[in-house]
Amino acid sequence: MVLIISVTKRKQSYCFPNDTVSDVTEKIVQWLIPLTTDHPSIENLIIHTGANDLAKKQSEILKKDFSHLLGTLGNLKMNVLISGPIPKAACGDENYSRLLMINRWLIKECSSKSVNFIDNHKILQEPKRRTSYKKCLHFGCED
C-alpha cells in the first residue's frame, strides 16, 4: 500500500508494503483523519492498495473492505484518488480474471462515491507500457 499526500507543492509518500485494504482504512481513521484536522491545507490523497488482498482469493471480502475504505474516505475534505491494483507480469488466468473483476467493480464503486479512480489495468493494456512494465520486478513477480 502506498499513500501519497500533497500539501500545496510538497508531496509526502508513505509505503506500507504488506498492508491490506482493511489496514489502509485503519491507518486513515487512526492517523490521516486527525492529521487533516491539524493540517487542513492537505489537498490530495492517492491510495494504491489491493494487491496483497488479491492473493487471498476472497473477492467478496475484498469488495466489502474497499466499500468500507471508500466510506471512510468520504469523511476527508480533499481530492482522493484510488489507484487500482496492478497486475503481475505472469499472474495466471484465474488471478487475471479476479483482478479484472475487482477493477471493473472499483470503477463503478468509486464513481458512485465520487472518488477518482486510476485504472492501472487499462493503462497497462497499451503495448508500449506493458513492455516497460514487464522489464521491472513488481511485488515479487518474475517475468
Coordinates of C-alpha atoms in Angstrom, one line a residue:
M1 CA 0.0 0.0 0.0
V2 CA 1.2 3.4 -0.9
L3 CA -0.2 6.7 0.3
I4 CA 0.8 9.9 -1.4
I5 CA -0.2 13.1 0.3
S6 CA 0.1 16.5 -1.4
V7 CA 0.2 19.7 0.6
T8 CA 0.3 22.6 -1.9
K9 CA 3.6 22.0 -3.7
R10 CA 5.1 19.5 -1.2
K11 CA 4.4 15.8 -1.5
Q12 CA 5.0 13.0 1.0
S13 CA 4.8 9.3 0.3
Y14 CA 4.2 6.6 2.8
C15 CA 4.7 3.0 1.9
F16 CA 3.3 0.0 3.8
P17 CA 4.2 -2.9 1.5
N18 CA 2.3 -5.7 3.4
D19 CA -0.9 -3.8 4.2
T20 CA -4.3 -4.9 3.0
V21 CA -7.2 -2.6 2.2
S22 CA -8.6 -3.0 5.7
D23 CA -5.1 -2.0 7.1
V24 CA -5.3 1.1 5.0
T25 CA -8.7 2.0 6.3
E26 CA -7.5 1.6 9.9
K27 CA -4.5 3.9 9.2
I28 CA -6.8 6.5 7.7
V29 CA -9.0 6.5 10.7
Q30 CA -6.2 6.5 13.3
W31 CA -3.7 8.7 11.6
L32 CA -4.9 10.6 8.5
I33 CA -8.2 12.0 9.7
P34 CA -6.6 13.5 12.8
L35 CA -3.8 14.8 10.6
T36 CA -6.2 16.6 8.2
T37 CA -7.8 18.3 11.2
D38 CA -4.5 19.7 12.3
H39 CA -3.3 20.5 8.7
P40 CA -6.3 21.5 6.6
S41 CA -4.0 22.5 3.7
I42 CA -3.7 18.9 2.6
E43 CA -5.2 18.9 -0.9
N44 CA -4.7 15.5 -2.5
L45 CA -4.5 11.9 -1.4
I46 CA -3.6 9.0 -3.7
I47 CA -4.0 5.5 -2.3
H48 CA -2.6 2.5 -4.1
T49 CA -3.8 -0.7 -2.4
G50 CA -5.4 -4.1 -3.1
A51 CA -2.5 -6.2 -4.5
N52 CA -2.0 -8.0 -1.2
D53 CA -5.7 -8.8 -0.9
L54 CA -6.0 -10.3 -4.4
A55 CA -3.6 -13.1 -3.4
K56 CA -6.1 -14.2 -0.7
K57 CA -8.7 -15.1 -3.4
Q58 CA -11.6 -13.7 -1.4
S59 CA -13.2 -11.3 -3.8
E60 CA -16.4 -10.6 -1.8
I61 CA -14.4 -9.8 1.3
L62 CA -12.2 -7.5 -0.8
K63 CA -15.2 -5.7 -2.1
K64 CA -16.5 -5.2 1.4
D65 CA -13.1 -3.9 2.5
F66 CA -13.0 -1.5 -0.4
S67 CA -16.6 -0.3 0.3
H68 CA -15.6 0.4 3.9
L69 CA -12.4 2.3 2.7
L70 CA -14.5 4.4 0.3
G71 CA -17.0 5.2 3.0
T72 CA -14.1 6.3 5.3
L73 CA -12.6 8.4 2.5
G74 CA -15.9 10.3 2.3
N75 CA -15.0 11.9 5.6
L76 CA -12.0 13.6 4.1
K77 CA -12.1 17.1 2.8
M78 CA -9.6 16.7 -0.1
N79 CA -9.3 15.3 -3.6
V80 CA -8.9 11.5 -3.2
L81 CA -7.7 9.1 -5.9
I82 CA -7.7 5.3 -5.7
S83 CA -5.0 3.7 -7.8
G84 CA -6.3 0.2 -8.9
P85 CA -4.4 -3.0 -8.2
I86 CA -1.6 -3.6 -10.7
P87 CA -1.5 -6.9 -12.5
K88 CA 1.6 -9.1 -12.0
A89 CA 3.5 -9.8 -15.2
A90 CA 2.7 -13.5 -15.0
C91 CA -0.3 -13.8 -12.8
G92 CA -2.2 -16.7 -14.5
D93 CA -5.8 -16.8 -15.8
E94 CA -7.6 -17.1 -12.5
N95 CA -5.7 -14.2 -10.9
Y96 CA -6.0 -12.1 -14.0
S97 CA -9.8 -12.7 -14.1
R98 CA -10.1 -11.8 -10.4
L99 CA -8.1 -8.6 -11.0
L100 CA -10.3 -7.7 -14.0
M101 CA -13.5 -8.3 -12.0
I102 CA -12.3 -6.2 -9.0
N103 CA -11.1 -3.5 -11.3
R104 CA -14.5 -3.2 -13.1
W105 CA -16.2 -3.2 -9.7
L106 CA -13.9 -0.5 -8.4
I107 CA -14.6 1.7 -11.4
K108 CA -18.3 1.7 -10.7
E109 CA -18.0 1.9 -6.9
C110 CA -15.5 4.8 -6.9
S111 CA -17.8 6.6 -9.4
S112 CA -20.8 6.2 -7.1
K113 CA -18.8 7.6 -4.2
S114 CA -17.3 10.5 -6.2
V115 CA -13.8 9.1 -5.7
N116 CA -11.4 9.4 -8.6
F117 CA -10.1 6.0 -9.9
I118 CA -6.8 5.4 -11.7
D119 CA -7.4 2.5 -14.0
N120 CA -3.9 0.8 -14.0
H121 CA -5.3 -2.2 -15.7
K122 CA -6.4 -0.2 -18.8
I123 CA -3.1 1.8 -18.8
L124 CA -1.1 -1.5 -18.8
Q125 CA -3.0 -2.8 -21.7
E126 CA -1.2 -0.4 -24.0
P127 CA 1.6 -2.4 -25.7
K128 CA 4.4 0.1 -25.1
R129 CA 3.6 0.4 -21.3
R130 CA 3.1 -3.4 -20.9
T131 CA 6.6 -4.0 -22.4
S132 CA 8.1 -1.4 -20.0
Y133 CA 6.2 -2.9 -17.1
K134 CA 7.4 -6.5 -17.8
K135 CA 11.0 -5.3 -17.6
C136 CA 10.7 -4.4 -14.0
L137 CA 10.2 -6.6 -10.9
H138 CA 6.9 -5.7 -9.2
F139 CA 5.6 -7.1 -6.0
G140 CA 7.8 -10.1 -6.1
C141 CA 6.6 -11.2 -9.6
E142 CA 9.1 -12.5 -12.1
D143 CA 8.8 -12.5 -15.9

